[in-house]
């Protein structure tokens, strides 16, 4: 194993560690802002993995969409929807840990058996052109319905966020 292979393997495991530790921080912390920070770190790790795998487009989309949009919306929602005391008190206390662990194990077993029994079609030939124009054309020609559904879902999420933020608390 040469120095180049060792460096690439080290970079790969660094991105994996960044993703895993960011995800653990996101789901295990008791402070809401740290949850968003953990999610951002995990998203950055996934973007690094995309970059490592040679997919610059997916890397940039991961950074723009998840880091640039979703994390900012989460921070905005926390700032608007909670007082500083509520943010500090909010968090996971581990009440349902005894239920969560068996549920996760059951989900993994069910998914693994479903994936193992499925007969998957052969993957299509890889496209030769990876330019932004070719990727955009491919997405808009073959996946237009998915784009429309995602845009409707984002619209519903934005309207829901506006409703949650504008609902006044009951003074009682």
mmCIF file of C-alpha atoms in Angstrom, residues 44-157:
data_model
loop_
_atom_site.group_PDB
_atom_site.id
_atom_site.type_symbol
_atom_site.label_atom_id
_atom_site.label_comp_id
_atom_site.label_asym_id
_atom_site.label_seq_id
_atom_site.Cartn_x
_atom_site.Cartn_y
_atom_site.Cartn_z
ATOM 1 C CA UNK A 44 -20.876 18.069 5.404
ATOM 2 C CA UNK A 45 -19.477 14.558 5.845
ATOM 3 C CA UNK A 46 -21.880 13.179 3.241
ATOM 4 C CA UNK A 47 -20.876 15.981 0.867
ATOM 5 C CA UNK A 48 -17.249 15.006 1.423
ATOM 6 C CA UNK A 49 -18.072 11.395 0.601
ATOM 7 C CA UNK A 50 -19.735 12.516 -2.630
ATOM 8 C CA UNK A 51 -16.620 14.541 -3.453
ATOM 9 C CA UNK A 52 -14.418 11.565 -2.613
ATOM 10 C CA UNK A 53 -16.476 9.374 -4.952
ATOM 11 C CA UNK A 54 -15.977 11.855 -7.786
ATOM 12 C CA UNK A 55 -19.477 13.315 -7.914
ATOM 13 C CA UNK A 56 -18.886 17.047 -7.706
ATOM 14 C CA UNK A 57 -22.487 17.822 -8.694
ATOM 15 C CA UNK A 58 -23.964 15.790 -5.815
ATOM 16 C CA UNK A 59 -21.403 17.266 -3.437
ATOM 17 C CA UNK A 60 -22.396 20.814 -4.356
ATOM 18 C CA UNK A 61 -26.111 19.985 -4.186
ATOM 19 C CA UNK A 62 -25.607 18.444 -0.743
ATOM 20 C CA UNK A 63 -23.898 21.607 0.452
ATOM 21 C CA UNK A 64 -26.362 24.000 -1.192
ATOM 22 C CA UNK A 65 -29.578 22.189 -0.326
ATOM 23 C CA UNK A 66 -28.862 20.631 3.040
ATOM 24 C CA UNK A 67 -26.241 22.905 4.561
ATOM 25 C CA UNK A 68 -27.334 26.083 2.835
ATOM 26 C CA UNK A 69 -31.082 25.712 3.023
ATOM 27 C CA UNK A 70 -32.339 23.120 5.470
ATOM 28 C CA UNK A 71 -29.964 23.942 8.324
ATOM 29 C CA UNK A 72 -30.629 27.669 7.894
ATOM 30 C CA UNK A 73 -34.394 27.037 7.958
ATOM 31 C CA UNK A 74 -33.983 24.928 11.114
ATOM 32 C CA UNK A 75 -31.980 27.663 12.824
ATOM 33 C CA UNK A 76 -34.549 30.252 11.719
ATOM 34 C CA UNK A 77 -37.368 28.088 13.078
ATOM 35 C CA UNK A 78 -35.593 27.681 16.396
ATOM 36 C CA UNK A 79 -34.917 31.417 16.643
ATOM 37 C CA UNK A 80 -38.511 32.372 15.829
ATOM 38 C CA UNK A 81 -40.378 29.574 17.554
ATOM 39 C CA UNK A 82 -38.597 29.195 20.866
ATOM 40 C CA UNK A 83 -37.391 31.397 23.669
ATOM 41 C CA UNK A 84 -33.766 30.914 24.747
ATOM 42 C CA UNK A 85 -34.923 29.029 27.857
ATOM 43 C CA UNK A 86 -37.024 26.625 25.763
ATOM 44 C CA UNK A 87 -34.079 25.975 23.457
ATOM 45 C CA UNK A 88 -31.831 25.177 26.426
ATOM 46 C CA UNK A 89 -34.425 22.872 28.026
ATOM 47 C CA UNK A 90 -35.431 21.106 24.806
ATOM 48 C CA UNK A 91 -33.815 17.793 24.025
ATOM 49 C CA UNK A 92 -33.830 14.028 24.047
ATOM 50 C CA UNK A 93 -33.973 12.647 27.549
ATOM 51 C CA UNK A 94 -33.779 8.956 26.642
ATOM 52 C CA UNK A 95 -37.236 8.053 27.980
ATOM 53 C CA UNK A 96 -38.023 5.657 25.145
ATOM 54 C CA UNK A 97 -34.576 4.144 24.684
ATOM 55 C CA UNK A 98 -35.841 0.692 25.670
ATOM 56 C CA UNK A 99 -38.405 0.885 22.876
ATOM 57 C CA UNK A 100 -36.135 2.556 20.329
ATOM 58 C CA UNK A 101 -33.381 -0.081 20.299
ATOM 59 C CA UNK A 102 -35.654 -3.084 19.544
ATOM 60 C CA UNK A 103 -37.590 -0.998 17.009
ATOM 61 C CA UNK A 104 -34.346 -0.115 15.186
ATOM 62 C CA UNK A 105 -33.195 -3.734 15.226
ATOM 63 C CA UNK A 106 -36.571 -4.889 13.874
ATOM 64 C CA UNK A 107 -36.464 -2.228 11.140
ATOM 65 C CA UNK A 108 -32.969 -3.301 10.064
ATOM 66 C CA UNK A 109 -33.991 -6.981 9.989
ATOM 67 C CA UNK A 110 -37.138 -6.232 7.960
ATOM 68 C CA UNK A 111 -35.317 -3.981 5.500
ATOM 69 C CA UNK A 112 -32.500 -6.457 5.090
ATOM 70 C CA UNK A 113 -34.892 -9.315 4.359
ATOM 71 C CA UNK A 114 -36.877 -7.167 1.910
ATOM 72 C CA UNK A 115 -33.747 -6.058 0.080
ATOM 73 C CA UNK A 116 -32.347 -9.597 0.053
ATOM 74 C CA UNK A 117 -35.495 -11.112 -1.470
ATOM 75 C CA UNK A 118 -36.041 -8.456 -4.119
ATOM 76 C CA UNK A 119 -35.008 -9.243 -7.677
ATOM 77 C CA UNK A 120 -33.350 -6.046 -8.845
ATOM 78 C CA UNK A 121 -33.242 -5.113 -12.537
ATOM 79 C CA UNK A 122 -29.871 -4.658 -14.160
ATOM 80 C CA UNK A 123 -28.605 -1.092 -13.819
ATOM 81 C CA UNK A 124 -28.678 1.010 -16.970
ATOM 82 C CA UNK A 125 -25.467 1.854 -18.742
ATOM 83 C CA UNK A 126 -23.678 4.775 -17.179
ATOM 84 C CA UNK A 127 -24.009 8.003 -19.157
ATOM 85 C CA UNK A 128 -20.882 9.187 -20.873
ATOM 86 C CA UNK A 129 -21.563 12.910 -20.462
ATOM 87 C CA UNK A 130 -21.425 14.284 -16.905
ATOM 88 C CA UNK A 131 -21.717 17.968 -17.775
ATOM 89 C CA UNK A 132 -24.183 20.134 -15.888
ATOM 90 C CA UNK A 133 -26.307 20.569 -19.024
ATOM 91 C CA UNK A 134 -26.528 16.797 -19.543
ATOM 92 C CA UNK A 135 -27.397 16.178 -15.889
ATOM 93 C CA UNK A 136 -30.065 18.909 -15.985
ATOM 94 C CA UNK A 137 -31.555 17.555 -19.200
ATOM 95 C CA UNK A 138 -31.602 14.029 -17.771
ATOM 96 C CA UNK A 139 -33.285 15.210 -14.567
ATOM 97 C CA UNK A 140 -35.926 17.315 -16.296
ATOM 98 C CA UNK A 141 -36.727 14.793 -19.030
ATOM 99 C CA UNK A 142 -36.790 11.561 -17.035
ATOM 100 C CA UNK A 143 -37.576 12.799 -13.541
ATOM 101 C CA UNK A 144 -39.974 15.718 -14.110
ATOM 102 C CA UNK A 145 -42.696 14.166 -11.940
ATOM 103 C CA UNK A 146 -40.272 13.731 -9.053
ATOM 104 C CA UNK A 147 -39.223 17.388 -9.398
ATOM 105 C CA UNK A 148 -42.857 18.494 -9.301
ATOM 106 C CA UNK A 149 -43.637 16.334 -6.267
ATOM 107 C CA UNK A 150 -40.586 17.637 -4.423
ATOM 108 C CA UNK A 151 -41.581 21.230 -5.170
ATOM 109 C CA UNK A 152 -45.119 20.604 -3.856
ATOM 110 C CA UNK A 153 -43.672 18.957 -0.739
ATOM 111 C CA UNK A 154 -41.373 21.933 -0.140
ATOM 112 C CA UNK A 155 -44.301 24.316 -0.634
ATOM 113 C CA UNK A 156 -46.332 22.398 1.961
ATOM 114 C CA UNK A 157 -43.372 22.470 4.366
#
